[in-house]
Amino acid sequence: TLEDIQDSIDILFEDNPQPTGDVEVNYSSGVLTIGMPPHGTWVLNKQTPNRQIWWSSPISGPRRYEYDGDDWFHTRATGGGTDDEDKETLTKTLAQEIKELYSLDLTSIEK
């Protein structure tokens, strides 16, 4: 998942260079770091033993996502819906924040 996110973001910003600076994406030892100047740095840290990804974003703050066998869902989402479409996934959140900041669609990783 984190490798897929890295690849998708790399491709998105290679195809859409930003005047505010280069977006830097690094993945190492289970940690994906995404620097999006001037907005800040996103950190996604895979916690393999408890099947979670810990997320830190300058927009939405810290979160935890748990894997349900199909996707990574925010553990404290307030939507309360039972359908997958109502649940807040990691990829949807990241795609929304990129769209909000850059008006770009990161649909290649959304489920």
GROMACS .gro file of N, CA, C and O in nm:
model
  444
    1THR      N    1   0.081  -0.120   0.000
    1THR     CA    2   0.000   0.000   0.000
    1THR      C    3   0.085   0.126   0.000
    1THR      O    4   0.063   0.213  -0.082
    2LEU      N    5   0.181   0.136   0.091
    2LEU     CA    6   0.262   0.257   0.096
    2LEU      C    7   0.346   0.273  -0.030
    2LEU      O    8   0.365   0.385  -0.078
    3GLU      N    9   0.394   0.160  -0.085
    3GLU     CA   10   0.469   0.167  -0.210
    3GLU      C   11   0.380   0.214  -0.326
    3GLU      O   12   0.424   0.291  -0.411
    4ASP      N   13   0.255   0.168  -0.327
    4ASP     CA   14   0.160   0.211  -0.430
    4ASP      C   15   0.131   0.360  -0.419
    4ASP      O   16   0.122   0.430  -0.520
    5ILE      N   17   0.116   0.408  -0.296
    5ILE     CA   18   0.093   0.551  -0.274
    5ILE      C   19   0.215   0.630  -0.322
    5ILE      O   20   0.200   0.732  -0.391
    6GLN      N   21   0.334   0.584  -0.287
    6GLN     CA   22   0.456   0.651  -0.331
    6GLN      C   23   0.461   0.661  -0.483
    6GLN      O   24   0.486   0.769  -0.539
    7ASP      N   25   0.437   0.550  -0.551
    7ASP     CA   26   0.441   0.549  -0.697
    7ASP      C   27   0.338   0.645  -0.757
    7ASP      O   28   0.368   0.720  -0.851
    8SER      N   29   0.216   0.643  -0.703
    8SER     CA   30   0.109   0.728  -0.756
    8SER      C   31   0.140   0.876  -0.738
    8SER      O   32   0.116   0.957  -0.828
    9ILE      N   33   0.193   0.913  -0.622
    9ILE     CA   34   0.226   1.053  -0.597
    9ILE      C   35   0.344   1.097  -0.685
    9ILE      O   36   0.342   1.206  -0.741
   10ASP      N   37   0.444   1.011  -0.698
   10ASP     CA   38   0.557   1.042  -0.786
   10ASP      C   39   0.509   1.071  -0.928
   10ASP      O   40   0.547   1.172  -0.988
   11ILE      N   41   0.425   0.984  -0.980
   11ILE     CA   42   0.373   1.001  -1.116
   11ILE      C   43   0.289   1.128  -1.127
   11ILE      O   44   0.304   1.206  -1.223
   12LEU      N   45   0.201   1.152  -1.030
   12LEU     CA   46   0.113   1.269  -1.033
   12LEU      C   47   0.193   1.398  -1.042
   12LEU      O   48   0.165   1.485  -1.124
   13PHE      N   49   0.297   1.410  -0.957
   13PHE     CA   50   0.371   1.536  -0.954
   13PHE      C   51   0.480   1.544  -1.061
   13PHE      O   52   0.522   1.654  -1.096
   14GLU      N   53   0.522   1.431  -1.117
   14GLU     CA   54   0.610   1.436  -1.235
   14GLU      C   55   0.532   1.490  -1.354
   14GLU      O   56   0.585   1.566  -1.435
   15ASP      N   57   0.405   1.450  -1.364
   15ASP     CA   58   0.319   1.495  -1.473
   15ASP      C   59   0.265   1.636  -1.451
   15ASP      O   60   0.217   1.699  -1.546
   16ASN      N   61   0.268   1.684  -1.327
   16ASN     CA   62   0.212   1.815  -1.291
   16ASN      C   63   0.308   1.890  -1.199
   16ASN      O   64   0.282   1.904  -1.079
   17PRO      N   65   0.421   1.940  -1.253
   17PRO     CA   66   0.517   2.011  -1.168
   17PRO      C   67   0.452   2.132  -1.100
   17PRO      O   68   0.364   2.196  -1.158
   18GLN      N   69   0.497   2.160  -0.979
   18GLN     CA   70   0.438   2.267  -0.900
   18GLN      C   71   0.533   2.387  -0.891
   18GLN      O   72   0.653   2.370  -0.865
   19PRO      N   73   0.478   2.509  -0.908
   19PRO     CA   74   0.563   2.628  -0.898
   19PRO      C   75   0.613   2.654  -0.755
   19PRO      O   76   0.710   2.726  -0.736
   20THR      N   77   0.548   2.591  -0.656
   20THR     CA   78   0.586   2.613  -0.516
   20THR      C   79   0.705   2.528  -0.474
   20THR      O   80   0.754   2.543  -0.363
   21GLY      N   81   0.750   2.438  -0.558
   21GLY     CA   82   0.864   2.354  -0.525
   21GLY      C   83   0.835   2.208  -0.552
   21GLY      O   84   0.720   2.168  -0.572
   22ASP      N   85   0.940   2.130  -0.552
   22ASP     CA   86   0.928   1.987  -0.579
   22ASP      C   87   0.865   1.914  -0.461
   22ASP      O   88   0.900   1.939  -0.346
   23VAL      N   89   0.774   1.826  -0.492
   23VAL     CA   90   0.718   1.736  -0.392
   23VAL      C   91   0.816   1.621  -0.378
   23VAL      O   92   0.857   1.560  -0.476
   24GLU      N   93   0.856   1.593  -0.254
   24GLU     CA   94   0.951   1.485  -0.228
   24GLU      C   95   0.879   1.370  -0.158
   24GLU      O   96   0.811   1.391  -0.058
   25VAL      N   97   0.896   1.250  -0.213
   25VAL     CA   98   0.832   1.131  -0.159
   25VAL      C   99   0.941   1.028  -0.131
   25VAL      O  100   1.017   0.991  -0.221
   26ASN      N  101   0.950   0.984  -0.006
   26ASN     CA  102   1.051   0.885   0.034
   26ASN      C  103   0.986   0.774   0.113
   26ASN      O  104   0.904   0.800   0.202
   27TYR      N  105   1.023   0.650   0.082
   27TYR     CA  106   0.975   0.534   0.156
   27TYR      C  107   1.095   0.454   0.205
   27TYR      O  108   1.181   0.416   0.126
   28SER      N  109   1.099   0.431   0.336
   28SER     CA  110   1.209   0.356   0.394
   28SER      C  111   1.164   0.294   0.525
   28SER      O  112   1.103   0.362   0.608
   29SER      N  113   1.193   0.166   0.542
   29SER     CA  114   1.166   0.095   0.668
   29SER      C  115   1.022   0.110   0.717
   29SER      O  116   0.997   0.129   0.835
   30GLY      N  117   0.928   0.103   0.625
   30GLY     CA  118   0.787   0.109   0.663
   30GLY      C  119   0.734   0.248   0.689
   30GLY      O  120   0.622   0.264   0.737
   31VAL      N  121   0.811   0.352   0.655
   31VAL     CA  122   0.767   0.490   0.676
   31VAL      C  123   0.769   0.563   0.542
   31VAL      O  124   0.871   0.569   0.474
   32LEU      N  125   0.653   0.619   0.505
   32LEU     CA  126   0.641   0.700   0.384
   32LEU      C  127   0.634   0.846   0.426
   32LEU      O  128   0.547   0.884   0.505
   33THR      N  129   0.726   0.926   0.375
   33THR     CA  130   0.730   1.068   0.405
   33THR      C  131   0.704   1.145   0.276
   33THR      O  132   0.769   1.119   0.174
   34ILE      N  133   0.608   1.237   0.281
   34ILE     CA  134   0.570   1.314   0.164
   34ILE      C  135   0.584   1.462   0.199
   34ILE      O  136   0.506   1.515   0.278
   35GLY      N  137   0.684   1.526   0.140
   35GLY     CA  138   0.705   1.669   0.162
   35GLY      C  139   0.639   1.746   0.050
   35GLY      O  140   0.675   1.729  -0.066
   36MET      N  141   0.541   1.830   0.084
   36MET     CA  142   0.469   1.908  -0.016
   36MET      C  143   0.482   2.057   0.018
   36MET      O  144   0.397   2.113   0.087
   37PRO      N  145   0.593   2.118  -0.028
   37PRO     CA  146   0.613   2.259   0.004
   37PRO      C  147   0.509   2.346  -0.067
   37PRO      O  148   0.470   2.313  -0.178
   38PRO      N  149   0.466   2.451  -0.006
   38PRO     CA  150   0.500   2.502   0.127
   38PRO      C  151   0.406   2.452   0.236
   38PRO      O  152   0.404   2.505   0.346
   39HIS      N  153   0.330   2.348   0.206
   39HIS     CA  154   0.221   2.305   0.295
   39HIS      C  155   0.267   2.221   0.413
   39HIS      O  156   0.196   2.213   0.514
   40GLY      N  157   0.379   2.152   0.401
   40GLY     CA  158   0.428   2.071   0.512
   40GLY      C  159   0.462   1.930   0.470
   40GLY      O  160   0.476   1.900   0.351
   41THR      N  161   0.471   1.843   0.571
   41THR     CA  162   0.513   1.705   0.549
   41THR      C  163   0.410   1.609   0.606
   41THR      O  164   0.364   1.626   0.719
   42TRP      N  165   0.375   1.509   0.526
   42TRP     CA  166   0.287   1.401   0.566
   42TRP      C  167   0.374   1.281   0.600
   42TRP      O  168   0.469   1.252   0.527
   43VAL      N  169   0.340   1.210   0.706
   43VAL     CA  170   0.414   1.091   0.744
   43VAL      C  171   0.315   0.977   0.763
   43VAL      O  172   0.217   0.990   0.837
   44LEU      N  173   0.339   0.865   0.694
   44LEU     CA  174   0.258   0.744   0.707
   44LEU      C  175   0.350   0.634   0.755
   44LEU      O  176   0.447   0.601   0.688
   45ASN      N  177   0.320   0.580   0.872
   45ASN     CA  178   0.408   0.484   0.939
   45ASN      C  179   0.333   0.353   0.957
   45ASN      O  180   0.234   0.348   1.030
   46LYS      N  181   0.380   0.249   0.889
   46LYS     CA  182   0.313   0.119   0.895
   46LYS      C  183   0.348   0.047   1.025
   46LYS      O  184   0.465   0.027   1.056
   47GLN      N  185   0.246   0.009   1.100
   47GLN     CA  186   0.261  -0.066   1.225
   47GLN      C  187   0.215  -0.209   1.199
   47GLN      O  188   0.100  -0.244   1.221
   48THR      N  189   0.305  -0.290   1.148
   48THR     CA  190   0.272  -0.424   1.101
   48THR      C  191   0.209  -0.514   1.208
   48THR      O  192   0.108  -0.579   1.181
   49PRO      N  193   0.262  -0.520   1.331
   49PRO     CA  194   0.205  -0.614   1.429
   49PRO      C  195   0.057  -0.591   1.458
   49PRO      O  196  -0.018  -0.686   1.475
   50ASN      N  197   0.014  -0.466   1.463
   50ASN     CA  198  -0.127  -0.440   1.494
   50ASN      C  199  -0.207  -0.398   1.371
   50ASN      O  200  -0.318  -0.347   1.384
   51ARG      N  201  -0.152  -0.421   1.250
   51ARG     CA  202  -0.222  -0.395   1.124
   51ARG      C  203  -0.279  -0.254   1.116
   51ARG      O  204  -0.396  -0.233   1.085
   52GLN      N  205  -0.193  -0.157   1.145
   52GLN     CA  206  -0.233  -0.017   1.139
   52GLN      C  207  -0.132   0.063   1.058
   52GLN      O  208  -0.016   0.024   1.044
   53ILE      N  209  -0.180   0.175   1.008
   53ILE     CA  210  -0.092   0.278   0.954
   53ILE      C  211  -0.121   0.403   1.034
   53ILE      O  212  -0.236   0.445   1.047
   54TRP      N  213  -0.016   0.459   1.090
   54TRP     CA  214  -0.028   0.584   1.164
   54TRP      C  215   0.001   0.697   1.068
   54TRP      O  216   0.099   0.696   0.997
   55TRP      N  217  -0.084   0.795   1.070
   55TRP     CA  218  -0.084   0.905   0.973
   55TRP      C  219  -0.064   1.035   1.048
   55TRP      O  220  -0.123   1.058   1.152
   56SER      N  221   0.019   1.122   0.991
   56SER     CA  222   0.035   1.257   1.043
   56SER      C  223   0.029   1.352   0.924
   56SER      O  224   0.104   1.337   0.828
   57SER      N  225  -0.062   1.448   0.932
   57SER     CA  226  -0.085   1.541   0.822
   57SER      C  227  -0.094   1.683   0.878
   57SER      O  228  -0.157   1.705   0.981
   58PRO      N  229  -0.033   1.781   0.809
   58PRO     CA  230  -0.048   1.920   0.854
   58PRO      C  231  -0.191   1.972   0.835
   58PRO      O  232  -0.226   2.075   0.891
   59ILE      N  233  -0.273   1.900   0.762
   59ILE     CA  234  -0.412   1.943   0.741
   59ILE      C  235  -0.507   1.874   0.839
   59ILE      O  236  -0.581   1.940   0.911
   60SER      N  237  -0.505   1.741   0.842
   60SER     CA  238  -0.602   1.668   0.924
   60SER      C  239  -0.545   1.617   1.056
   60SER      O  240  -0.620   1.563   1.137
   61GLY      N  241  -0.415   1.633   1.077
   61GLY     CA  242  -0.355   1.594   1.205
   61GLY      C  243  -0.325   1.445   1.212
   61GLY      O  244  -0.321   1.376   1.112
   62PRO      N  245  -0.306   1.396   1.335
   62PRO     CA  246  -0.272   1.253   1.351
   62PRO      C  247  -0.396   1.165   1.343
   62PRO      O  248  -0.504   1.203   1.388
   63ARG      N  249  -0.376   1.048   1.285
   63ARG     CA  250  -0.485   0.950   1.272
   63ARG      C  251  -0.426   0.810   1.272
   63ARG      O  252  -0.307   0.792   1.246
   64ARG      N  253  -0.512   0.714   1.294
   64ARG     CA  254  -0.474   0.573   1.279
   64ARG      C  255  -0.572   0.508   1.183
   64ARG      O  256  -0.692   0.529   1.192
   65TYR      N  257  -0.516   0.429   1.094
   65TYR     CA  258  -0.596   0.354   0.998
   65TYR      C  259  -0.572   0.207   1.022
   65TYR      O  260  -0.458   0.164   1.040
   66GLU      N  261  -0.682   0.130   1.024
   66GLU     CA  262  -0.672  -0.015   1.044
   66GLU      C  263  -0.712  -0.087   0.917
   66GLU      O  264  -0.803  -0.045   0.845
   67TYR      N  265  -0.646  -0.199   0.893
   67TYR     CA  266  -0.673  -0.279   0.774
   67TYR      C  267  -0.785  -0.378   0.804
   67TYR      O  268  -0.781  -0.449   0.904
   68ASP      N  269  -0.885  -0.382   0.717
   68ASP     CA  270  -0.999  -0.472   0.738
   68ASP      C  271  -0.999  -0.589   0.641
   68ASP      O  272  -1.100  -0.658   0.627
   69GLY      N  273  -0.887  -0.612   0.573
   69GLY     CA  274  -0.879  -0.719   0.474
   69GLY      C  275  -0.899  -0.669   0.333
   69GLY      O  276  -0.870  -0.740   0.237
   70ASP      N  277  -0.949  -0.546   0.317
   70ASP     CA  278  -0.972  -0.490   0.186
   70ASP      C  279  -0.910  -0.351   0.170
   70ASP      O  280  -0.858  -0.317   0.066
   71ASP      N  281  -0.915  -0.270   0.276
   71ASP     CA  282  -0.867  -0.133   0.268
   71ASP      C  283  -0.829  -0.084   0.407
   71ASP      O  284  -0.856  -0.151   0.507
   72TRP      N  285  -0.769   0.032   0.414
   72TRP     CA  286  -0.727   0.093   0.540
   72TRP      C  287  -0.830   0.198   0.579
   72TRP      O  288  -0.848   0.298   0.509
   73PHE      N  289  -0.899   0.178   0.693
   73PHE     CA  290  -1.006   0.267   0.737
   73PHE      C  291  -0.965   0.343   0.862
   73PHE      O  292  -0.903   0.286   0.954
   74HIS      N  293  -1.006   0.471   0.866
   74HIS     CA  294  -0.978   0.555   0.983
   74HIS      C  295  -1.052   0.498   1.103
   74HIS      O  296  -1.173   0.475   1.098
   75THR      N  297  -0.979   0.475   1.212
   75THR     CA  298  -1.037   0.407   1.327
   75THR      C  299  -1.134   0.493   1.406
   75THR      O  300  -1.216   0.441   1.480
   76ARG      N  301  -1.128   0.622   1.391
   76ARG     CA  302  -1.217   0.709   1.467
   76ARG      C  303  -1.301   0.800   1.377
   76ARG      O  304  -1.338   0.910   1.416
   77ALA      N  305  -1.328   0.753   1.258
   77ALA     CA  306  -1.410   0.832   1.165
   77ALA      C  307  -1.547   0.855   1.225
   77ALA      O  308  -1.605   0.768   1.288
   78THR      N  309  -1.600   0.975   1.205
   78THR     CA  310  -1.728   1.012   1.265
   78THR      C  311  -1.846   0.989   1.173
   78THR      O  312  -1.958   1.017   1.209
   79GLY      N  313  -1.820   0.936   1.051
   79GLY     CA  314  -1.930   0.915   0.957
   79GLY      C  315  -2.034   0.817   1.009
   79GLY      O  316  -2.153   0.834   0.990
   80GLY      N  317  -1.989   0.714   1.075
   80GLY     CA  318  -2.081   0.619   1.136
   80GLY      C  319  -2.154   0.529   1.039
   80GLY      O  320  -2.237   0.450   1.079
   81GLY      N  321  -2.124   0.542   0.910
   81GLY     CA  322  -2.193   0.460   0.811
   81GLY      C  323  -2.142   0.318   0.812
   81GLY      O  324  -2.031   0.288   0.854
   82THR      N  325  -2.226   0.228   0.764
   82THR     CA  326  -2.186   0.089   0.759
   82THR      C  327  -2.136   0.050   0.621
   82THR      O  328  -2.067  -0.049   0.607
   83ASP      N  329  -2.169   0.128   0.519
   83ASP     CA  330  -2.122   0.100   0.385
   83ASP      C  331  -1.978   0.147   0.370
   83ASP      O  332  -1.938   0.248   0.428
   84ASP      N  333  -1.900   0.074   0.289
   84ASP     CA  334  -1.762   0.113   0.266
   84ASP      C  335  -1.752   0.254   0.209
   84ASP      O  336  -1.658   0.326   0.235
   85GLU      N  337  -1.852   0.295   0.130
   85GLU     CA  338  -1.849   0.430   0.071
   85GLU      C  339  -1.857   0.537   0.179
   85GLU      O  340  -1.811   0.649   0.158
   86ASP      N  341  -1.918   0.507   0.293
   86ASP     CA  342  -1.930   0.604   0.401
   86ASP      C  343  -1.806   0.608   0.490
   86ASP      O  344  -1.787   0.702   0.564
   87LYS      N  345  -1.722   0.505   0.481
   87LYS     CA  346  -1.604   0.498   0.566
   87LYS      C  347  -1.492   0.583   0.508
   87LYS      O  348  -1.477   0.596   0.388
   88GLU      N  349  -1.413   0.637   0.597
   88GLU     CA  350  -1.302   0.722   0.557
   88GLU      C  351  -1.176   0.637   0.541
   88GLU      O  352  -1.122   0.586   0.638
   89THR      N  353  -1.131   0.622   0.417
   89THR     CA  354  -1.012   0.541   0.391
   89THR      C  355  -0.889   0.631   0.382
   89THR      O  356  -0.898   0.750   0.354
   90LEU      N  357  -0.774   0.568   0.401
   90LEU     CA  358  -0.647   0.639   0.392
   90LEU      C  359  -0.630   0.701   0.254
   90LEU      O  360  -0.594   0.818   0.241
   91THR      N  361  -0.658   0.625   0.149
   91THR     CA  362  -0.637   0.676   0.014
   91THR      C  363  -0.734   0.789  -0.020
   91THR      O  364  -0.696   0.884  -0.087
   92LYS      N  365  -0.858   0.779   0.028
   92LYS     CA  366  -0.953   0.887   0.003
   92LYS      C  367  -0.909   1.015   0.074
   92LYS      O  368  -0.917   1.125   0.018
   93THR      N  369  -0.861   1.002   0.196
   93THR     CA  370  -0.816   1.119   0.272
   93THR      C  371  -0.699   1.186   0.203
   93THR      O  372  -0.697   1.308   0.185
   94LEU      N  373  -0.600   1.107   0.163
   94LEU     CA  374  -0.483   1.163   0.095
   94LEU      C  375  -0.524   1.229  -0.037
   94LEU      O  376  -0.480   1.341  -0.068
   95ALA      N  377  -0.608   1.163  -0.113
   95ALA     CA  378  -0.654   1.220  -0.241
   95ALA      C  379  -0.729   1.352  -0.219
   95ALA      O  380  -0.710   1.448  -0.294
   96GLN      N  381  -0.812   1.359  -0.114
   96GLN     CA  382  -0.886   1.483  -0.084
   96GLN      C  383  -0.791   1.596  -0.047
   96GLN      O  384  -0.811   1.711  -0.090
   97GLU      N  385  -0.690   1.565   0.033
   97GLU     CA  386  -0.597   1.670   0.075
   97GLU      C  387  -0.514   1.721  -0.042
   97GLU      O  388  -0.489   1.841  -0.053
   98ILE      N  389  -0.472   1.632  -0.131
   98ILE     CA  390  -0.396   1.675  -0.249
   98ILE      C  391  -0.485   1.758  -0.341
   98ILE      O  392  -0.442   1.860  -0.393
   99LYS      N  393  -0.610   1.717  -0.356
   99LYS     CA  394  -0.703   1.795  -0.439
   99LYS      C  395  -0.726   1.934  -0.379
   99LYS      O  396  -0.728   2.034  -0.451
  100GLU      N  397  -0.740   1.939  -0.247
  100GLU     CA  398  -0.762   2.067  -0.179
  100GLU      C  399  -0.643   2.160  -0.199
  100GLU      O  400  -0.660   2.280  -0.221
  101LEU      N  401  -0.522   2.108  -0.192
  101LEU     CA  402  -0.402   2.190  -0.201
  101LEU      C  403  -0.361   2.224  -0.344
  101LEU      O  404  -0.314   2.334  -0.372
  102TYR      N  405  -0.374   2.128  -0.434
  102TYR     CA  406  -0.318   2.143  -0.569
  102TYR      C  407  -0.421   2.134  -0.682
  102TYR      O  408  -0.384   2.148  -0.798
  103SER      N  409  -0.546   2.106  -0.650
  103SER     CA  410  -0.651   2.086  -0.751
  103SER      C  411  -0.613   1.976  -0.850
  103SER      O  412  -0.640   1.984  -0.969
  104LEU      N  413  -0.547   1.870  -0.797
  104LEU     CA  414  -0.509   1.755  -0.878
  104LEU      C  415  -0.582   1.632  -0.828
  104LEU      O  416  -0.608   1.619  -0.708
  105ASP      N  417  -0.614   1.540  -0.919
  105ASP     CA  418  -0.685   1.418  -0.882
  105ASP      C  419  -0.587   1.302  -0.869
  105ASP      O  420  -0.518   1.266  -0.964
  106LEU      N  421  -0.584   1.244  -0.751
  106LEU     CA  422  -0.502   1.126  -0.725
  106LEU      C  423  -0.596   1.005  -0.721
  106LEU      O  424  -0.603   0.933  -0.623
  107THR      N  425  -0.667   0.983  -0.828
  107THR     CA  426  -0.767   0.878  -0.832
  107THR      C  427  -0.707   0.741  -0.856
  107THR      O  428  -0.774   0.640  -0.831
  108SER      N  429  -0.582   0.734  -0.896
  108SER     CA  430  -0.523   0.604  -0.928
  108SER      C  431  -0.507   0.515  -0.806
  108SER      O  432  -0.494   0.394  -0.819
  109ILE      N  433  -0.510   0.570  -0.684
  109ILE     CA  434  -0.495   0.488  -0.564
  109ILE      C  435  -0.625   0.472  -0.487
  109ILE      O  436  -0.631   0.394  -0.394
  110GLU      N  437  -0.729   0.545  -0.525
  110GLU     CA  438  -0.855   0.534  -0.453
  110GLU      C  439  -0.925   0.404  -0.487
  110GLU      O  440  -0.924   0.360  -0.600
  111LYS      N  441  -0.989   0.345  -0.384
  111LYS     CA  442  -1.068   0.223  -0.407
  111LYS      C  443  -1.213   0.261  -0.416
  111LYS      O  444  -1.258   0.351  -0.358
   0.00000   0.00000   0.00000
